[in-house]
PDB file of C-alpha atoms in Angstrom:
ATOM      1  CA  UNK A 213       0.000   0.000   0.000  1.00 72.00           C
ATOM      2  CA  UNK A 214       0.898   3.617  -0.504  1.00 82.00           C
ATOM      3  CA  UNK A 215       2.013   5.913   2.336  1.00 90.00           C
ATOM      4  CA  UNK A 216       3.493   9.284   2.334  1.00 95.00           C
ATOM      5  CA  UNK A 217       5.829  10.382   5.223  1.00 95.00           C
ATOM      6  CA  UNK A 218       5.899  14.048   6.637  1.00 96.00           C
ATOM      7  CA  UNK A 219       8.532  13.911   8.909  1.00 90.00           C
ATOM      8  CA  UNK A 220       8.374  17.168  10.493  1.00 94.00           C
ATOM      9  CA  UNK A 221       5.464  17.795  11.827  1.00 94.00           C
ATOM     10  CA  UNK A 222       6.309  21.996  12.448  1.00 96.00           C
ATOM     11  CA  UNK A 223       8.498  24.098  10.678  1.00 97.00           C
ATOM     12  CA  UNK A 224       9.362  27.361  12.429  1.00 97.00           C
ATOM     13  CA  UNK A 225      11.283  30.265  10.503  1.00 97.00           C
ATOM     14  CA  UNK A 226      11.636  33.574  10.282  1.00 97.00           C
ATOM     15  CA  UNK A 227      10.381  35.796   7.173  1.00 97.00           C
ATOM     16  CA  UNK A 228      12.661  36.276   4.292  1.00 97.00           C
ATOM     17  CA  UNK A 229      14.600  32.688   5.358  1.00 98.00           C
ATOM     18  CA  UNK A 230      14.416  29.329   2.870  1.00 98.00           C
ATOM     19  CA  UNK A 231      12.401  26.760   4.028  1.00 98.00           C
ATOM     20  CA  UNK A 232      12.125  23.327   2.876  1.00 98.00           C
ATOM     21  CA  UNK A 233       9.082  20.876   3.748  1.00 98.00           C
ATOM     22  CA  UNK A 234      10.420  17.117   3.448  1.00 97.00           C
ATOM     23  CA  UNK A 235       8.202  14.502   1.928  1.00 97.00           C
ATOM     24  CA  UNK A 236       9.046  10.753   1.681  1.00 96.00           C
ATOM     25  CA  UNK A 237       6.690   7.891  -0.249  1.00 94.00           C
ATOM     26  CA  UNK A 238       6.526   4.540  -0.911  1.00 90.00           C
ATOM     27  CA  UNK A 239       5.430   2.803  -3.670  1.00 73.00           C
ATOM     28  CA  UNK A 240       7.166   0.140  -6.098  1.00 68.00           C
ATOM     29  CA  UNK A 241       5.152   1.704  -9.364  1.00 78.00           C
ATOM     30  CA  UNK A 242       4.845   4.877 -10.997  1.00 83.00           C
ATOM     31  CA  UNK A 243       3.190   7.621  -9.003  1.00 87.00           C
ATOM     32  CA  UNK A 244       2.342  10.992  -9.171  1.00 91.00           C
ATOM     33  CA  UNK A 245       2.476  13.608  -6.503  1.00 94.00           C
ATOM     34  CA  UNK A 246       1.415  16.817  -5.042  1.00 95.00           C
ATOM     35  CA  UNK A 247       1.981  19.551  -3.012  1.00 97.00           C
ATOM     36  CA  UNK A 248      -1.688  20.944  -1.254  1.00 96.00           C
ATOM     37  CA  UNK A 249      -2.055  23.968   0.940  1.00 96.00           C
ATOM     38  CA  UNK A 250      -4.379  24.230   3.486  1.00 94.00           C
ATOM     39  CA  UNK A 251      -5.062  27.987   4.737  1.00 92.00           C
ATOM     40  CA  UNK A 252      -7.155  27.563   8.392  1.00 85.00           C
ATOM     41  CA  UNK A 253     -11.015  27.006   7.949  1.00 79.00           C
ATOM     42  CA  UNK A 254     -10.697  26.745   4.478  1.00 84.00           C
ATOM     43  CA  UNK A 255     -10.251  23.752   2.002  1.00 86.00           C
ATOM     44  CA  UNK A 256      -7.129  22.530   0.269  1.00 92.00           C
ATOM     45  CA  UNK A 257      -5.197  24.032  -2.790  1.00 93.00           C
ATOM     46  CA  UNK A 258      -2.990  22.621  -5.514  1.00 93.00           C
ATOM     47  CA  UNK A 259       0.640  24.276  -4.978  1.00 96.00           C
ATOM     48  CA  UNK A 260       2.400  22.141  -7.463  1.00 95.00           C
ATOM     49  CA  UNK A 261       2.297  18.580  -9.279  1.00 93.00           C
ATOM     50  CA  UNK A 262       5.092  16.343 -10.536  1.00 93.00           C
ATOM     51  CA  UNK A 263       3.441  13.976 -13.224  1.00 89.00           C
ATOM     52  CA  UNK A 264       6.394  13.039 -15.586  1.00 86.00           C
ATOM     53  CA  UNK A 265       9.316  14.702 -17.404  1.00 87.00           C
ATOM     54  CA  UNK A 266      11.249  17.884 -15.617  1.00 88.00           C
ATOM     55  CA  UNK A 267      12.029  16.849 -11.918  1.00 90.00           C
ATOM     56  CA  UNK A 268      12.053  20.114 -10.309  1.00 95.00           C
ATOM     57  CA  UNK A 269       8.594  21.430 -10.429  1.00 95.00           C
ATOM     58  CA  UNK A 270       7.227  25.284 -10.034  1.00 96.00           C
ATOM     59  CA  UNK A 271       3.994  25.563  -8.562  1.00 95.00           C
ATOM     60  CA  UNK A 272       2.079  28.996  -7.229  1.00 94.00           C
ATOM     61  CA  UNK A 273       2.786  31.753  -4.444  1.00 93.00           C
ATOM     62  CA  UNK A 274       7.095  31.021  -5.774  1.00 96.00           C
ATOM     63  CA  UNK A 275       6.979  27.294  -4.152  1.00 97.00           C
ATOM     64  CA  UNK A 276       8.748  24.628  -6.173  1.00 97.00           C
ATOM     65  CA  UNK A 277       9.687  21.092  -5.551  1.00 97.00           C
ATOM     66  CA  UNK A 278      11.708  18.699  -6.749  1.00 95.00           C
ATOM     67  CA  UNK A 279      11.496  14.492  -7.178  1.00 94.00           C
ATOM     68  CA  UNK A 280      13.909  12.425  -6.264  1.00 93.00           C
ATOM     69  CA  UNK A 281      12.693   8.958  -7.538  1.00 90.00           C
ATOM     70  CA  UNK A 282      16.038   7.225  -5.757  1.00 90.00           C
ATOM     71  CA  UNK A 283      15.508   8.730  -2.264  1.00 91.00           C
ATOM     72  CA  UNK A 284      11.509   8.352  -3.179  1.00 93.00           C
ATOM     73  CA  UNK A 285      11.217  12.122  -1.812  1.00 95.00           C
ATOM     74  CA  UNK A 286       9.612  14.800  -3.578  1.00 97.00           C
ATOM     75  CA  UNK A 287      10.536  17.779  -0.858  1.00 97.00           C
ATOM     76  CA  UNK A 288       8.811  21.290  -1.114  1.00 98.00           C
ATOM     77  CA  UNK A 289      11.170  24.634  -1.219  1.00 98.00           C
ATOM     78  CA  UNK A 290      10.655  28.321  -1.305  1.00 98.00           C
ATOM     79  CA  UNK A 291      13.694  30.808  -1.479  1.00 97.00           C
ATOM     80  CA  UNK A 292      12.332  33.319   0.699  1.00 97.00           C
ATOM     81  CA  UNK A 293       8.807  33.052   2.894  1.00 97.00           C
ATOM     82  CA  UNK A 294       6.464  35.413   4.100  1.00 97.00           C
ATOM     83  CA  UNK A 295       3.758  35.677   6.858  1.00 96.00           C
ATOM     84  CA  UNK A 296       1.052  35.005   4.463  1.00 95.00           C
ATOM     85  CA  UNK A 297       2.920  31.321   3.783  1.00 97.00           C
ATOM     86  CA  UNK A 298       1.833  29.936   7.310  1.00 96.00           C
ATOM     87  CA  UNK A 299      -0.492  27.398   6.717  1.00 96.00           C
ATOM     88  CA  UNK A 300      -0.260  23.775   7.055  1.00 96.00           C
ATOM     89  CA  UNK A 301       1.266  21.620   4.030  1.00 97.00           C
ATOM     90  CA  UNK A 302       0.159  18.365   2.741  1.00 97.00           C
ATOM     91  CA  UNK A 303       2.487  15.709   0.603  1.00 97.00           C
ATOM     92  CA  UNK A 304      -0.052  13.624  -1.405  1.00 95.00           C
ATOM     93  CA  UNK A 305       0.642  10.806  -4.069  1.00 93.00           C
ATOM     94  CA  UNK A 306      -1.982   8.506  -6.093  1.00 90.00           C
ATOM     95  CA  UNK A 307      -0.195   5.636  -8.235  1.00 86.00           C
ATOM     96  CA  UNK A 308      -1.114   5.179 -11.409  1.00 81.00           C
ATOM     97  CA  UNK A 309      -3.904   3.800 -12.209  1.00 80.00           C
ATOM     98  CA  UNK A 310      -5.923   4.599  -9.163  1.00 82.00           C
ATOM     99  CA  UNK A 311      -7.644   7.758  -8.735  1.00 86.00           C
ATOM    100  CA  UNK A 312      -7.395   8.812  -4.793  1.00 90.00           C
ATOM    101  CA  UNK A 313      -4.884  10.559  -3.319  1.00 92.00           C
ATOM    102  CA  UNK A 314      -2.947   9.383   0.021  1.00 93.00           C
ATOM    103  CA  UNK A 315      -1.791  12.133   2.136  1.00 95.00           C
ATOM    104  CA  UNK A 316       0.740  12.765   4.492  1.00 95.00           C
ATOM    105  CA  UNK A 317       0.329  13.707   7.873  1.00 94.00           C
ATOM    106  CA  UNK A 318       0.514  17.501   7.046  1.00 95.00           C
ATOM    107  CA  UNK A 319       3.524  19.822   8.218  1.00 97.00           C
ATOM    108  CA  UNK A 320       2.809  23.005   9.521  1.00 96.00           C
ATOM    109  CA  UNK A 321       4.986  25.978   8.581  1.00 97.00           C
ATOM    110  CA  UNK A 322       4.921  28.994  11.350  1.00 97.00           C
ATOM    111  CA  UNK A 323       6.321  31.951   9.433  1.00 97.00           C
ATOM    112  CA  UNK A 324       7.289  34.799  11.901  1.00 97.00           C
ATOM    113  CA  UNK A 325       8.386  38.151  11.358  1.00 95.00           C
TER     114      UNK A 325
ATOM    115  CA  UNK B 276     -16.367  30.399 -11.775  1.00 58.00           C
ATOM    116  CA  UNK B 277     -17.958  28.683  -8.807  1.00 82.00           C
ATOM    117  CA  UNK B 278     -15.847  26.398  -6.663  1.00 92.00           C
ATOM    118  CA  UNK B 279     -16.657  23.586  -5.145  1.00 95.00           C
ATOM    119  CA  UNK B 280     -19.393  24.119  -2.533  1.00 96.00           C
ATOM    120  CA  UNK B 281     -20.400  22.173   0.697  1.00 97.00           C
ATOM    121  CA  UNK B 282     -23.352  22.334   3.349  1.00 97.00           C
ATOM    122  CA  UNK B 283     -23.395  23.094   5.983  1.00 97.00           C
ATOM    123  CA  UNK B 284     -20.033  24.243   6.884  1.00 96.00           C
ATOM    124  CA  UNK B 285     -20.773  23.084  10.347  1.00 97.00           C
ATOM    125  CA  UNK B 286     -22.743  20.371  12.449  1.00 98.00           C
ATOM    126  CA  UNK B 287     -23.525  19.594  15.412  1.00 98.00           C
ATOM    127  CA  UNK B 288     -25.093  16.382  16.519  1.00 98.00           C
ATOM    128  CA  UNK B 289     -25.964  13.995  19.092  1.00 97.00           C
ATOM    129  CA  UNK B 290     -24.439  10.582  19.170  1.00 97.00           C
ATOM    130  CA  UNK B 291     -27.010   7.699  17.587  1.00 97.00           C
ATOM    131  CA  UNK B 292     -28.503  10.499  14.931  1.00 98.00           C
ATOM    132  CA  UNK B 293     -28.008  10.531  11.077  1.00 98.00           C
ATOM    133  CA  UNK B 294     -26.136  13.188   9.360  1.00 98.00           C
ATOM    134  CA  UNK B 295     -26.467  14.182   5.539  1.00 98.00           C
ATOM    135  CA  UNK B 296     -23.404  15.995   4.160  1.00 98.00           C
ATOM    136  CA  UNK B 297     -23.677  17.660   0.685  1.00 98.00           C
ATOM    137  CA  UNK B 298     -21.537  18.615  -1.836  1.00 98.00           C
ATOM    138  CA  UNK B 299     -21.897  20.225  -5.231  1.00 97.00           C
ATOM    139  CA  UNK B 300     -19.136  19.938  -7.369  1.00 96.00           C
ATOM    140  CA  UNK B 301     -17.561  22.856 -10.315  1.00 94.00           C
ATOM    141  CA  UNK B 302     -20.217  22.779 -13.156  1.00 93.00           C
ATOM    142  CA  UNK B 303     -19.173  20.285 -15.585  1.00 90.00           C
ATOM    143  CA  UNK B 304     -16.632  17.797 -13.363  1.00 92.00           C
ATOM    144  CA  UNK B 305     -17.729  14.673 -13.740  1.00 92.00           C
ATOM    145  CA  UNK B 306     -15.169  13.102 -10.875  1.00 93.00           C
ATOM    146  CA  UNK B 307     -16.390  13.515  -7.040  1.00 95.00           C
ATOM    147  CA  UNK B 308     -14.305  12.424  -4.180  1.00 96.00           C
ATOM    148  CA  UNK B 309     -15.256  12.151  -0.506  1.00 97.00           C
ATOM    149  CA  UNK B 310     -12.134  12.743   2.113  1.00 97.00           C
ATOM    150  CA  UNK B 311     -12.169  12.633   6.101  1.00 96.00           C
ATOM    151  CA  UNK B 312      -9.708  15.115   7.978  1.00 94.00           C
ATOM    152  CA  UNK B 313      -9.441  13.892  11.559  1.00 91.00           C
ATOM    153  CA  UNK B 314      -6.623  14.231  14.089  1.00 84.00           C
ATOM    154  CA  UNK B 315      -6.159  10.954  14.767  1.00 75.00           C
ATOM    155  CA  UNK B 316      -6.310   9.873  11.434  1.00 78.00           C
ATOM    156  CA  UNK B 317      -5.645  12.871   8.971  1.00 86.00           C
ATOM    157  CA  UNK B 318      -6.277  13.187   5.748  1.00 92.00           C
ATOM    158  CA  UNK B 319      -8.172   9.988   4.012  1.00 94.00           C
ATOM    159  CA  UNK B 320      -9.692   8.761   1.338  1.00 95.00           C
ATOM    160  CA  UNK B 321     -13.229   7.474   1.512  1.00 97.00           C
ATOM    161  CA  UNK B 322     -15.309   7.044  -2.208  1.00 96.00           C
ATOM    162  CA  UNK B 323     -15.101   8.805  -5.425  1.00 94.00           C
ATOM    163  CA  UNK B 324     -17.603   9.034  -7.962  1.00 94.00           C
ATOM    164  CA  UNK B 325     -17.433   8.528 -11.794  1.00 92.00           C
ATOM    165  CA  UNK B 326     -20.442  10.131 -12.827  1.00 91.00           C
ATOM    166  CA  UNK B 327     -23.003   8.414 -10.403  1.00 93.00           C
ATOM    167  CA  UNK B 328     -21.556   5.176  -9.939  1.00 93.00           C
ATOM    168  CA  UNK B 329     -18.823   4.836  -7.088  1.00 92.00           C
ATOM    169  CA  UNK B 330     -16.215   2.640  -8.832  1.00 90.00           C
ATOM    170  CA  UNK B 331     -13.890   2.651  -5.416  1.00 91.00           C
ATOM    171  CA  UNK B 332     -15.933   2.586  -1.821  1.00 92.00           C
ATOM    172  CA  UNK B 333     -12.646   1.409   0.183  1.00 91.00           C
ATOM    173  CA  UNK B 334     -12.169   4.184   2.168  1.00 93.00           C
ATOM    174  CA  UNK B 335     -15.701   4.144   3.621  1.00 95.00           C
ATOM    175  CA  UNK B 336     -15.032   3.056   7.090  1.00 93.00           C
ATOM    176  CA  UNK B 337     -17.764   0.993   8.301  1.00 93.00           C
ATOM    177  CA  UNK B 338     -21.737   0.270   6.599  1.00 94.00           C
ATOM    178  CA  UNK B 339     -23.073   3.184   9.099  1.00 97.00           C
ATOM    179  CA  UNK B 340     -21.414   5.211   6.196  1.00 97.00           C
ATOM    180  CA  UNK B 341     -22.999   5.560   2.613  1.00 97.00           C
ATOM    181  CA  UNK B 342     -23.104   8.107  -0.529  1.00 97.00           C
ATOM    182  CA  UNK B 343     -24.808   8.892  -3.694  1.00 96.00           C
ATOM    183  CA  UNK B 344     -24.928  10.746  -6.644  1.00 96.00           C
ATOM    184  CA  UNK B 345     -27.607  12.135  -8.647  1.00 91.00           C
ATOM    185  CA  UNK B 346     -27.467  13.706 -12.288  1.00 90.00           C
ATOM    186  CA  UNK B 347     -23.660  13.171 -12.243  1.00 87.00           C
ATOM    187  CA  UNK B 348     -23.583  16.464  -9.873  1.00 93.00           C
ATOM    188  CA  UNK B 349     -24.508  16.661  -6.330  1.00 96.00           C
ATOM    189  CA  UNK B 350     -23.133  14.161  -3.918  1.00 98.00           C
ATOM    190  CA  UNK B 351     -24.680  13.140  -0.741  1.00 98.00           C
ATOM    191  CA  UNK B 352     -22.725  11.726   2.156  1.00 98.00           C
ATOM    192  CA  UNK B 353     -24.828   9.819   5.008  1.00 98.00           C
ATOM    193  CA  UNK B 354     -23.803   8.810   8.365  1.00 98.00           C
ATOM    194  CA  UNK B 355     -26.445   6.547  10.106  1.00 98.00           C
ATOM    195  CA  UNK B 356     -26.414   6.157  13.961  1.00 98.00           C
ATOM    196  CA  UNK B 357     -23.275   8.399  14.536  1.00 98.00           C
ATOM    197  CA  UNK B 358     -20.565   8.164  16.924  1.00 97.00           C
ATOM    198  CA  UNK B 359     -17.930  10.547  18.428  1.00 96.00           C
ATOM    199  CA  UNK B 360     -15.303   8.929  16.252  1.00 94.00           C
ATOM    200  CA  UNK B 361     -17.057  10.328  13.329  1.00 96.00           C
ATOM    201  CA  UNK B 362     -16.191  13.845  14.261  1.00 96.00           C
ATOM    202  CA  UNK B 363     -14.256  15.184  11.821  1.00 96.00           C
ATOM    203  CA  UNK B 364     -13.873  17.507   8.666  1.00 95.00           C
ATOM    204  CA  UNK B 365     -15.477  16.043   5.698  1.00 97.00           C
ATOM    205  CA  UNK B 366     -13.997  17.138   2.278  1.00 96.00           C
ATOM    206  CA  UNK B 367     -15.262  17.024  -0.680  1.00 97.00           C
ATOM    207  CA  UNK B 368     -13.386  17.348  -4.386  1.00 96.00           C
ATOM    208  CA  UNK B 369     -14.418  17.160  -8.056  1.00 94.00           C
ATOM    209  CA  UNK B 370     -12.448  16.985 -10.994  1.00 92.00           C
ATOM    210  CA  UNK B 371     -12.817  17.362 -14.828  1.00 88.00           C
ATOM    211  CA  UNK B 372     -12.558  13.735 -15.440  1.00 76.00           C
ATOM    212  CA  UNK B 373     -11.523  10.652 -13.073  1.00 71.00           C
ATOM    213  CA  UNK B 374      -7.883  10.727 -15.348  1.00 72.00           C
ATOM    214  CA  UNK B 375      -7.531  14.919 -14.563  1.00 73.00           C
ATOM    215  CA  UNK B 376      -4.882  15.286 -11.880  1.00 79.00           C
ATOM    216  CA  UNK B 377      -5.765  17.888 -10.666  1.00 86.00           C
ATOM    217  CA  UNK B 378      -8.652  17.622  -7.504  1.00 91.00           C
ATOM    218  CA  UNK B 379     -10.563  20.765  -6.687  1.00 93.00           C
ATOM    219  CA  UNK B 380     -11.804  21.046  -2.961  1.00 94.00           C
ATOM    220  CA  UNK B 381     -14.337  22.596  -1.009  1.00 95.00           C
ATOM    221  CA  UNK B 382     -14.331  24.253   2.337  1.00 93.00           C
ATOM    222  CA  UNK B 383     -15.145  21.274   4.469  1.00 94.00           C
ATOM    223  CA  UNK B 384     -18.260  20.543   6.728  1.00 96.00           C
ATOM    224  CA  UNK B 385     -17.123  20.142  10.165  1.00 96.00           C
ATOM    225  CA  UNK B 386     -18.895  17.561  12.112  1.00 98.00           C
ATOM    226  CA  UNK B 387     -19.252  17.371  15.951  1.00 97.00           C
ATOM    227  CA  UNK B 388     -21.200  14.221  17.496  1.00 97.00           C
ATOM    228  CA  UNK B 389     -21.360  15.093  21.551  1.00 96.00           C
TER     229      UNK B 389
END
C-alpha cells in the first residue's frame, strides 16, 4: 500500500529565510504527486504537481519542488517566505492507475516576522 | 467560476442520529471524491464518484457510512447512527474527469457528534 511520510510535523522560521518541507513515499510503481495547501477554515489548494518529465517542479505563491525517484522524496522549497505562507502543508501521491490521493500527515509551517 | 461548494459548513449532533453531508461539485466535473480530515487519522480517502456510480468505496469506514450521486452532480454523504469517532472535517473534491490530476476542494463541513 501507498504511504506518504511528513517527517516534520512543524516548521518554524523567520520571514525572508528558505524553508524546505520534506516529503518521503513509498510505492514500487509509478506515481504521481502533489503539493496541497491548506489555509485555516478553508479547504485545500494545488501548490504544485510532478506527473512526468522535468524533476524540479514550479507551482504557485514562488513554491517549487523537486522528485527524487532514488531517495523516493519529492521535498517542497521556497527561497524566501512570508507571513502570508503559514499554513499547514500536505504531501499527497496517487499511483497510477488509481484515482485517490494518500496524504501525508501535514507539516505546519509557522512563518514569523 | 464557482468552486466547489459544501453544506453546511458546520454540524452539530448527538451521538445515535443521522447526518447528511452535501456537496456540489464545479459545473461540468464529472469526478467527485469524498475525504475525512481527523486528528487521529488525517487526511483519508473514503469514495469517489465517476459520474453516479462509485467505482472505489474502500475508504468508507464501516456500513453506518454511505453516498450517492444524482445527475452526475450533487453528492450526498450519510452517516447513520453516529458516533464521536465520526467527528471530523469532511472534504469534498471534483475533478474534470476521473484521469484529470488535478482535484478541486471545497471548504469542508465540520462535524461534531457530543
Amino acid at each position: 500500500a501507498q504511504s506518504v511520510t511528513q517527517l516534520d510535523s512543524q516548521v518554524p522560521v523567520f520571514e525572508e529565510a528558505p524553508v524546505e518541507l520534506r516529503c518521503n513515499y513509498s510505492s514500487s510503481v509509478s506515481v504521481y504527486l502533489f503539493w496541497y495547501v491548506q489555509y485555516p477554515n478553508q479547504g485545500l489548494q494545488l501548490l504544485l504537481k510532478y506527473l512526468s518529465g522535468s524533476t524540479l517542479v514550479k507551482g504557485i505563491n514562488g513554491f517549487e519542488a523537486e522528485f527524487n525517484k532514488s531517495q523516493t522524496s519529492f521535498h517542497l522549497r521556497k527561497p524566501s517566505v512570508h507571513i502570508s505562507d503559514t499554513a499547514e502543508y500536505f504531501c499527497a501521491v496517487r499511483t497510477a492507475g488509481f484515482q485517490k490521493l494518500v496524504f501525508g500527515t501535514g507539516t505546519r509551517l509557522l512563518v514569523s516576522p | 467560476g464557482a468552486g466547489v461548494s459544501q453544506s453546511p459548513s458546520n454540524k452539530v449532533t448527538e451521538k445515535g442520529k443521522d447526518v447528511e453531508l452535501r456537496c456540489d461539485p464545479i459545473s461540468g466535473h464529472t469526478a467527485l471524491y469524498w475525504y475525512r480530515q481527523s486528528l487521529g487519522q488525517g487526511l483519508e480517502f473514503l469514495i469517489y464518484f465517476q459520474g453516479n456510480s462509485a467505482p472505489d468505496k474502500s475508504g468508507l469506514p464501516s456500513d453506518r457510512f454511505s453516498a450517492e450521486r444524482t445527475g452526475g452532480s450533487v453528492s450526498t454523504l450519510t452517516i447513520q447512527r453516529t458516533q464521536q469517532e465520526d467527528s471530523a472535517v469532511y472534504l469534498c473534491a471534483s475533478s474534470l474527469e476521473v484521469a484529470a490530476y488535478e482535484q478541486y476542494f471545497g471548504p469542508g463541513t465540520r462535524l461534531t457528534v457530543t
